[in-house]
PDB file of C-alpha atoms and ligand atoms in Angstrom:
ATOM      1  CA  MET E 143     104.525 128.345 167.751  1.00  0.00           C
ATOM      2  CA  ILE E 144     106.242 126.656 170.287  1.00  0.00           C
ATOM      3  CA  ASP E 145     107.070 128.246 173.739  1.00  0.00           C
ATOM      4  CA  SER E 146     110.379 126.636 174.008  1.00  0.00           C
ATOM      5  CA  HIS E 147     111.018 127.790 177.604  1.00  0.00           C
ATOM      6  CA  ALA E 148     107.915 127.991 180.179  1.00  0.00           C
ATOM      7  CA  HIS E 149     107.567 127.112 184.072  1.00  0.00           C
ATOM      8  CA  LEU E 150     103.483 125.858 183.955  1.00  0.00           C
ATOM      9  CA  ASN E 151     105.137 122.796 186.644  1.00  0.00           C
ATOM     10  CA  ASP E 152     105.244 126.306 188.722  1.00  0.00           C
ATOM     11  CA  PRO E 153     102.709 126.382 191.652  1.00  0.00           C
ATOM     12  CA  HIS E 154     101.584 129.713 190.656  1.00  0.00           C
ATOM     13  CA  PHE E 155      99.519 127.412 187.565  1.00  0.00           C
ATOM     14  CA  ASP E 156      97.871 125.112 189.894  1.00  0.00           C
ATOM     15  CA  ALA E 157      94.663 126.934 190.205  1.00  0.00           C
ATOM     16  CA  ASN E 158      94.580 127.679 186.482  1.00  0.00           C
ATOM     17  CA  LEU E 159      96.239 125.401 184.111  1.00  0.00           C
ATOM     18  CA  THR E 160      93.694 124.013 182.539  1.00  0.00           C
ATOM     19  CA  GLU E 161      92.504 127.608 181.312  1.00  0.00           C
ATOM     20  CA  VAL E 162      96.367 128.486 180.942  1.00  0.00           C
ATOM     21  CA  ALA E 163      96.474 125.468 178.254  1.00  0.00           C
ATOM     22  CA  GLU E 164      93.436 126.520 176.433  1.00  0.00           C
ATOM     23  CA  ARG E 165      94.111 129.873 176.049  1.00  0.00           C
ATOM     24  CA  ALA E 166      97.572 128.401 175.158  1.00  0.00           C
ATOM     25  CA  ASN E 167      95.937 126.394 171.857  1.00  0.00           C
ATOM     26  CA  GLN E 168      93.716 129.015 170.839  1.00  0.00           C
ATOM     27  CA  ALA E 169      96.560 131.625 170.687  1.00  0.00           C
ATOM     28  CA  GLY E 170      98.328 129.428 168.250  1.00  0.00           C
ATOM     29  CA  VAL E 171     100.850 127.561 170.395  1.00  0.00           C
ATOM     30  CA  GLU E 172     101.306 123.662 169.578  1.00  0.00           C
ATOM     31  CA  GLY E 173     103.483 122.615 171.731  1.00  0.00           C
ATOM     32  CA  ILE E 174     105.200 123.610 175.385  1.00  0.00           C
ATOM     33  CA  ILE E 175     108.543 122.839 176.801  1.00  0.00           C
ATOM     34  CA  ASN E 176     108.388 123.198 180.603  1.00  0.00           C
ATOM     35  CA  VAL E 177     111.389 123.266 182.107  1.00  0.00           C
ATOM     36  CA  GLY E 178     112.314 122.144 186.034  1.00  0.00           C
ATOM     37  CA  TYR E 179     114.524 124.326 188.682  1.00  0.00           C
ATOM     38  CA  ASP E 180     114.890 121.354 191.286  1.00  0.00           C
ATOM     39  CA  LEU E 181     113.971 118.034 191.665  1.00  0.00           C
ATOM     40  CA  GLU E 182     110.330 118.520 192.621  1.00  0.00           C
ATOM     41  CA  SER E 183     109.574 120.917 189.286  1.00  0.00           C
ATOM     42  CA  SER E 184     111.227 118.495 187.299  1.00  0.00           C
ATOM     43  CA  HIS E 185     109.130 116.024 188.213  1.00  0.00           C
ATOM     44  CA  LYS E 186     105.959 118.028 188.035  1.00  0.00           C
ATOM     45  CA  ALA E 187     107.570 119.259 184.142  1.00  0.00           C
ATOM     46  CA  VAL E 188     107.250 115.025 183.424  1.00  0.00           C
ATOM     47  CA  ALA E 189     104.275 114.703 184.563  1.00  0.00           C
ATOM     48  CA  LEU E 190     102.461 117.276 183.039  1.00  0.00           C
ATOM     49  CA  ALA E 191     104.284 115.711 179.223  1.00  0.00           C
ATOM     50  CA  GLU E 192     102.477 112.559 180.467  1.00  0.00           C
ATOM     51  CA  GLU E 193      98.766 114.349 181.054  1.00  0.00           C
ATOM     52  CA  TYR E 194      99.089 116.914 177.311  1.00  0.00           C
ATOM     53  CA  ASP E 195     100.827 115.278 174.638  1.00  0.00           C
ATOM     54  CA  TRP E 196     101.690 118.953 173.126  1.00  0.00           C
ATOM     55  CA  MET E 197     103.944 119.285 176.457  1.00  0.00           C
ATOM     56  CA  TRP E 198     107.176 118.064 176.833  1.00  0.00           C
ATOM     57  CA  ALA E 199     109.908 118.476 179.844  1.00  0.00           C
ATOM     58  CA  VAL E 200     113.208 119.187 180.687  1.00  0.00           C
ATOM     59  CA  VAL E 201     115.277 118.108 183.924  1.00  0.00           C
ATOM     60  CA  GLY E 202     117.387 119.716 186.150  1.00  0.00           C
ATOM     61  CA  VAL E 203     118.798 122.066 188.852  1.00  0.00           C
ATOM     62  CA  HIS E 204     118.577 126.201 188.519  1.00  0.00           C
ATOM     63  CA  PRO E 205     122.093 127.805 189.596  1.00  0.00           C
ATOM     64  CA  HIS E 206     119.990 129.514 192.292  1.00  0.00           C
ATOM     65  CA  GLU E 207     119.795 126.232 193.903  1.00  0.00           C
ATOM     66  CA  ALA E 208     122.842 124.137 192.748  1.00  0.00           C
ATOM     67  CA  ARG E 209     123.525 124.249 196.607  1.00  0.00           C
ATOM     68  CA  LEU E 210     121.527 121.886 197.237  1.00  0.00           C
ATOM     69  CA  VAL E 211     122.812 119.309 194.685  1.00  0.00           C
ATOM     70  CA  THR E 212     124.304 115.947 195.667  1.00  0.00           C
ATOM     71  CA  PRO E 213     124.749 112.810 194.365  1.00  0.00           C
ATOM     72  CA  ASP E 214     121.724 111.552 194.994  1.00  0.00           C
ATOM     73  CA  THR E 215     120.057 114.716 193.122  1.00  0.00           C
ATOM     74  CA  MET E 216     122.067 114.117 190.056  1.00  0.00           C
ATOM     75  CA  ALA E 217     121.039 110.373 189.987  1.00  0.00           C
ATOM     76  CA  GLU E 218     117.608 111.089 190.025  1.00  0.00           C
ATOM     77  CA  LEU E 219     117.842 113.577 187.038  1.00  0.00           C
ATOM     78  CA  GLU E 220     119.245 110.747 185.029  1.00  0.00           C
ATOM     79  CA  ARG E 221     116.424 108.103 186.227  1.00  0.00           C
ATOM     80  CA  LEU E 222     113.840 111.304 185.367  1.00  0.00           C
ATOM     81  CA  ALA E 223     115.927 112.404 181.922  1.00  0.00           C
ATOM     82  CA  ARG E 224     114.997 108.560 180.565  1.00  0.00           C
ATOM     83  CA  HIS E 225     111.481 109.439 180.234  1.00  0.00           C
ATOM     84  CA  PRO E 226     110.300 109.376 176.955  1.00  0.00           C
ATOM     85  CA  LYS E 227     109.252 113.020 176.666  1.00  0.00           C
ATOM     86  CA  VAL E 228     112.547 114.429 178.611  1.00  0.00           C
ATOM     87  CA  VAL E 229     113.787 116.540 175.730  1.00  0.00           C
ATOM     88  CA  ALA E 230     116.788 118.358 177.485  1.00  0.00           C
ATOM     89  CA  ILE E 231     118.894 118.769 180.950  1.00  0.00           C
ATOM     90  CA  GLY E 232     118.149 122.387 182.405  1.00  0.00           C
ATOM     91  CA  GLU E 233     117.540 124.665 183.592  1.00  0.00           C
ATOM     92  CA  THR E 234     121.748 124.672 184.423  1.00  0.00           C
ATOM     93  CA  GLY E 235     124.246 127.372 184.159  1.00  0.00           C
ATOM     94  CA  LEU E 236     125.734 130.120 186.249  1.00  0.00           C
ATOM     95  CA  ASP E 237     123.648 133.207 187.814  1.00  0.00           C
ATOM     96  CA  TYR E 238     126.586 135.833 189.657  1.00  0.00           C
ATOM     97  CA  TYR E 239     123.451 138.566 189.658  1.00  0.00           C
ATOM     98  CA  TYR E 240     121.598 137.155 192.835  1.00  0.00           C
ATOM     99  CA  ASP E 241     124.451 134.529 193.655  1.00  0.00           C
ATOM    100  CA  HIS E 242     122.095 131.822 195.765  1.00  0.00           C
ATOM    101  CA  SER E 243     124.614 129.820 195.533  1.00  0.00           C
ATOM    102  CA  PRO E 244     128.198 129.852 195.645  1.00  0.00           C
ATOM    103  CA  ARG E 245     129.532 130.693 192.813  1.00  0.00           C
ATOM    104  CA  GLU E 246     132.263 127.170 192.470  1.00  0.00           C
ATOM    105  CA  VAL E 247     129.260 125.233 193.118  1.00  0.00           C
ATOM    106  CA  GLN E 248     127.462 126.577 190.294  1.00  0.00           C
ATOM    107  CA  GLN E 249     130.258 126.019 188.175  1.00  0.00           C
ATOM    108  CA  GLN E 250     130.462 122.096 189.447  1.00  0.00           C
ATOM    109  CA  VAL E 251     126.855 121.357 188.897  1.00  0.00           C
ATOM    110  CA  PHE E 252     126.753 122.869 186.053  1.00  0.00           C
ATOM    111  CA  HIS E 253     129.450 120.872 184.752  1.00  0.00           C
ATOM    112  CA  GLN E 254     127.605 118.045 185.802  1.00  0.00           C
ATOM    113  CA  HIS E 255     124.695 118.560 183.938  1.00  0.00           C
ATOM    114  CA  LEU E 256     126.734 118.934 180.968  1.00  0.00           C
ATOM    115  CA  GLU E 257     128.377 115.239 181.431  1.00  0.00           C
ATOM    116  CA  LEU E 258     124.473 114.137 181.955  1.00  0.00           C
ATOM    117  CA  ALA E 259     123.189 115.597 179.092  1.00  0.00           C
ATOM    118  CA  ALA E 260     126.413 113.927 177.018  1.00  0.00           C
ATOM    119  CA  LYS E 261     125.915 110.931 178.355  1.00  0.00           C
ATOM    120  CA  LEU E 262     122.059 110.841 177.331  1.00  0.00           C
ATOM    121  CA  ASN E 263     122.587 112.570 173.871  1.00  0.00           C
ATOM    122  CA  LEU E 264     120.308 115.142 174.989  1.00  0.00           C
ATOM    123  CA  PRO E 265     120.603 118.992 174.454  1.00  0.00           C
ATOM    124  CA  VAL E 266     120.697 121.687 177.068  1.00  0.00           C
ATOM    125  CA  VAL E 267     118.714 124.708 178.461  1.00  0.00           C
ATOM    126  CA  ILE E 268     121.449 127.479 179.950  1.00  0.00           C
ATOM    127  CA  HIS E 269     120.476 130.293 182.498  1.00  0.00           C
ATOM    128  CA  SER E 270     123.176 132.539 182.386  1.00  0.00           C
ATOM    129  CA  ARG E 271     122.903 135.800 184.374  1.00  0.00           C
ATOM    130  CA  ASP E 272     125.760 138.395 184.839  1.00  0.00           C
ATOM    131  CA  ALA E 273     127.985 135.132 184.700  1.00  0.00           C
ATOM    132  CA  ALA E 274     129.267 135.680 180.004  1.00  0.00           C
ATOM    133  CA  GLN E 275     133.191 134.888 180.604  1.00  0.00           C
ATOM    134  CA  ASP E 276     132.168 131.621 182.954  1.00  0.00           C
ATOM    135  CA  THR E 277     129.548 130.446 180.947  1.00  0.00           C
ATOM    136  CA  ILE E 278     131.747 130.571 177.725  1.00  0.00           C
ATOM    137  CA  ASN E 279     134.471 128.900 178.966  1.00  0.00           C
ATOM    138  CA  ILE E 280     132.841 126.153 180.767  1.00  0.00           C
ATOM    139  CA  VAL E 281     130.449 125.534 177.830  1.00  0.00           C
ATOM    140  CA  LYS E 282     133.964 125.598 175.405  1.00  0.00           C
ATOM    141  CA  GLU E 283     135.201 122.922 178.038  1.00  0.00           C
ATOM    142  CA  HIS E 284     132.015 120.570 176.317  1.00  0.00           C
ATOM    143  CA  PRO E 285     132.007 120.908 172.736  1.00  0.00           C
ATOM    144  CA  ASP E 286     130.311 117.666 172.347  1.00  0.00           C
ATOM    145  CA  ASN E 287     126.750 119.244 173.772  1.00  0.00           C
ATOM    146  CA  ARG E 288     124.440 121.569 171.849  1.00  0.00           C
ATOM    147  CA  CYS E 289     122.824 124.050 174.030  1.00  0.00           C
ATOM    148  CA  VAL E 290     120.496 127.121 174.077  1.00  0.00           C
ATOM    149  CA  ILE E 291     121.318 130.304 175.838  1.00  0.00           C
ATOM    150  CA  HIS E 292     117.506 130.725 177.164  1.00  0.00           C
ATOM    151  CA  CYS E 293     116.095 134.347 178.243  1.00  0.00           C
ATOM    152  CA  TYR E 294     118.839 135.805 176.443  1.00  0.00           C
ATOM    153  CA  SER E 295     119.979 139.292 177.952  1.00  0.00           C
ATOM    154  CA  GLY E 296     123.912 139.580 177.003  1.00  0.00           C
ATOM    155  CA  SER E 297     125.956 141.530 174.498  1.00  0.00           C
ATOM    156  CA  LEU E 298     125.902 140.891 170.940  1.00  0.00           C
ATOM    157  CA  GLU E 299     130.002 140.067 171.212  1.00  0.00           C
ATOM    158  CA  THR E 300     129.074 137.008 173.355  1.00  0.00           C
ATOM    159  CA  ALA E 301     126.241 135.776 171.294  1.00  0.00           C
ATOM    160  CA  LYS E 302     128.443 135.402 168.346  1.00  0.00           C
ATOM    161  CA  ILE E 303     130.587 133.153 170.237  1.00  0.00           C
ATOM    162  CA  TYR E 304     127.367 130.999 171.164  1.00  0.00           C
ATOM    163  CA  LEU E 305     126.395 131.269 167.709  1.00  0.00           C
ATOM    164  CA  ASP E 306     129.917 130.502 166.204  1.00  0.00           C
ATOM    165  CA  LEU E 307     130.049 127.556 168.618  1.00  0.00           C
ATOM    166  CA  GLY E 308     127.068 126.193 167.215  1.00  0.00           C
ATOM    167  CA  HIS E 309     124.605 127.084 169.849  1.00  0.00           C
ATOM    168  CA  PHE E 310     121.225 128.371 169.575  1.00  0.00           C
ATOM    169  CA  ILE E 311     119.668 131.814 171.658  1.00  0.00           C
ATOM    170  CA  SER E 312     116.504 131.992 173.073  1.00  0.00           C
ATOM    171  CA  PHE E 313     114.119 135.174 173.529  1.00  0.00           C
ATOM    172  CA  THR E 314     111.637 135.952 176.351  1.00  0.00           C
ATOM    173  CA  GLY E 315     109.403 139.299 176.212  1.00  0.00           C
ATOM    174  CA  SER E 316     112.223 141.033 177.960  1.00  0.00           C
ATOM    175  CA  VAL E 317     112.581 142.188 173.672  1.00  0.00           C
ATOM    176  CA  THR E 318     109.526 143.773 174.382  1.00  0.00           C
ATOM    177  CA  PHE E 319     110.400 146.085 177.114  1.00  0.00           C
ATOM    178  CA  LYS E 320     110.741 149.746 176.013  1.00  0.00           C
ATOM    179  CA  ASN E 321     114.258 150.110 177.807  1.00  0.00           C
ATOM    180  CA  ALA E 322     114.984 147.145 175.999  1.00  0.00           C
ATOM    181  CA  ALA E 323     116.757 148.684 172.201  1.00  0.00           C
ATOM    182  CA  LYS E 324     120.026 146.961 172.704  1.00  0.00           C
ATOM    183  CA  LEU E 325     118.931 143.634 173.563  1.00  0.00           C
ATOM    184  CA  ARG E 326     117.203 144.127 170.276  1.00  0.00           C
ATOM    185  CA  GLU E 327     120.062 145.059 168.096  1.00  0.00           C
ATOM    186  CA  VAL E 328     121.393 141.451 169.833  1.00  0.00           C
ATOM    187  CA  ALA E 329     117.945 140.085 168.538  1.00  0.00           C
ATOM    188  CA  ALA E 330     118.067 141.107 165.458  1.00  0.00           C
ATOM    189  CA  ALA E 331     121.559 140.366 164.631  1.00  0.00           C
ATOM    190  CA  VAL E 332     120.805 136.418 165.396  1.00  0.00           C
ATOM    191  CA  PRO E 333     120.372 134.283 162.211  1.00  0.00           C
ATOM    192  CA  LEU E 334     116.989 133.274 161.925  1.00  0.00           C
ATOM    193  CA  GLU E 335     117.852 129.863 161.837  1.00  0.00           C
ATOM    194  CA  ARG E 336     119.560 129.723 165.495  1.00  0.00           C
ATOM    195  CA  LEU E 337     116.521 131.592 167.004  1.00  0.00           C
ATOM    196  CA  MET E 338     113.666 130.192 169.625  1.00  0.00           C
ATOM    197  CA  ILE E 339     111.244 132.129 171.449  1.00  0.00           C
ATOM    198  CA  GLU E 340     109.836 131.155 174.997  1.00  0.00           C
ATOM    199  CA  THR E 341     108.001 133.105 178.172  1.00  0.00           C
ATOM    200  CA  ASP E 342     109.530 131.549 180.738  1.00  0.00           C
ATOM    201  CA  CYS E 343     106.482 132.244 182.064  1.00  0.00           C
ATOM    202  CA  PRO E 344     104.840 133.183 185.129  1.00  0.00           C
ATOM    203  CA  TYR E 345     107.905 135.658 184.467  1.00  0.00           C
ATOM    204  CA  LEU E 346     108.873 138.033 182.329  1.00  0.00           C
ATOM    205  CA  SER E 347     105.377 139.368 180.585  1.00  0.00           C
ATOM    206  CA  PRO E 348     105.970 141.330 177.276  1.00  0.00           C
ATOM    207  CA  GLU E 349     104.489 144.421 176.588  1.00  0.00           C
ATOM    208  CA  PRO E 350     101.565 145.255 176.789  1.00  0.00           C
ATOM    209  CA  MET E 351     100.889 142.666 179.074  1.00  0.00           C
ATOM    210  CA  ARG E 352     104.044 143.852 181.771  1.00  0.00           C
ATOM    211  CA  GLY E 353     103.582 143.542 185.558  1.00  0.00           C
ATOM    212  CA  LYS E 354     100.972 140.316 185.069  1.00  0.00           C
ATOM    213  CA  PRO E 355     101.450 136.667 185.589  1.00  0.00           C
ATOM    214  CA  ASN E 356     102.717 135.948 182.277  1.00  0.00           C
ATOM    215  CA  GLU E 357     101.956 132.570 180.464  1.00  0.00           C
ATOM    216  CA  PRO E 358     102.227 130.716 176.840  1.00  0.00           C
ATOM    217  CA  ALA E 359      99.313 132.347 174.843  1.00  0.00           C
ATOM    218  CA  TRP E 360     100.994 135.857 175.399  1.00  0.00           C
ATOM    219  CA  ILE E 361     104.129 134.564 173.403  1.00  0.00           C
ATOM    220  CA  GLU E 362     102.362 136.327 170.008  1.00  0.00           C
ATOM    221  CA  TYR E 363     104.059 139.404 171.406  1.00  0.00           C
ATOM    222  CA  VAL E 364     107.454 137.864 171.659  1.00  0.00           C
ATOM    223  CA  ALA E 365     106.712 136.362 167.817  1.00  0.00           C
ATOM    224  CA  ALA E 366     105.854 139.934 166.442  1.00  0.00           C
ATOM    225  CA  LYS E 367     108.234 141.827 167.854  1.00  0.00           C
ATOM    226  CA  LEU E 368     111.136 139.317 166.573  1.00  0.00           C
ATOM    227  CA  ALA E 369     109.115 139.282 163.442  1.00  0.00           C
ATOM    228  CA  GLU E 370     109.313 143.054 163.187  1.00  0.00           C
ATOM    229  CA  LEU E 371     113.202 143.035 164.493  1.00  0.00           C
ATOM    230  CA  HIS E 372     113.909 140.774 161.244  1.00  0.00           C
ATOM    231  CA  SER E 373     111.680 142.164 158.971  1.00  0.00           C
ATOM    232  CA  ILE E 374     109.395 139.113 157.707  1.00  0.00           C
ATOM    233  CA  SER E 375     105.878 138.186 158.378  1.00  0.00           C
ATOM    234  CA  VAL E 376     104.959 137.001 162.003  1.00  0.00           C
ATOM    235  CA  ASP E 377     103.573 133.697 160.078  1.00  0.00           C
ATOM    236  CA  ASP E 378     107.005 133.183 159.206  1.00  0.00           C
ATOM    237  CA  LEU E 379     108.911 133.957 162.110  1.00  0.00           C
ATOM    238  CA  LYS E 380     106.302 131.388 163.959  1.00  0.00           C
ATOM    239  CA  ALA E 381     107.170 128.783 161.853  1.00  0.00           C
ATOM    240  CA  ILE E 382     110.950 129.548 161.627  1.00  0.00           C
ATOM    241  CA  THR E 383     111.080 129.280 165.092  1.00  0.00           C
ATOM    242  CA  ALA E 384     108.427 126.468 166.185  1.00  0.00           C
ATOM    243  CA  ALA E 385     110.713 124.757 163.599  1.00  0.00           C
ATOM    244  CA  ASN E 386     113.777 125.178 165.317  1.00  0.00           C
ATOM    245  CA  ALA E 387     112.721 124.209 168.794  1.00  0.00           C
ATOM    246  CA  ARG E 388     111.388 120.675 166.907  1.00  0.00           C
ATOM    247  CA  LEU E 389     114.544 120.116 165.649  1.00  0.00           C
ATOM    248  CA  PHE E 390     116.818 121.576 168.663  1.00  0.00           C
ATOM    249  CA  PHE E 391     114.447 119.504 170.967  1.00  0.00           C
ATOM    250  CA  ASN E 392     113.998 116.576 168.506  1.00  0.00           C
ATOM    251  CA  LEU E 393     110.297 116.865 169.317  1.00  0.00           C
ATOM    252  CA  LYS E 394     108.227 114.117 167.810  1.00  0.00           C
TER     253      LYS E 394
HETATM  254 NI1  LIG Q 403     113.195 129.750 183.247  1.00  0.00          NI
END
């Protein structure tokens, strides 16, 4: 399995990183993509990728922090993104649920991330919450970018628009939640060749671990649920989603 979106760069893991990595390995996780959400966490994701040969980094500034982005921030991200183990730009996008940054600023910074990714020929990790229409509009303005919509929480109709544009969709432990019947319908309809799995740890622990801090080893539960939804074996689901992640992020 490949955990296509984790935050082992989060301070939560400072105390137990070695054990968490070991448990992931024992659970059959062969790769972890650690995703930055500001400059500091992006640097940390790169440092982890240097330390562990089975980890890679994604660098970017989360829409929550978009108000803090300056031209210097983008220049620093570009410098970081030229590191050989940086495999995408993100997470970037729009979050109108929390609105921690003004929406126009989120949009502007999202455009800047998409432009940087195109310049460096890297894919993009997109966070979109309560902002489907604006996310689609902006993504459509950048037809050369290859994107994954991470922690997918939208409608089937929206998913189909992303799929028609050639993008990938990734699911977290939220597909296992008891009240997530709608999301499971969406997950069942995403073609296997466009599907990725992730933990988004330390957030979004799957059932039956809900309420505890999440970690990559528990991606097993996401894989099992998606296998059930697609009526294939868990081993096949793991192999297909890992191959998709290798392809999408061009993992060496
Ligand atoms: Ni995340």
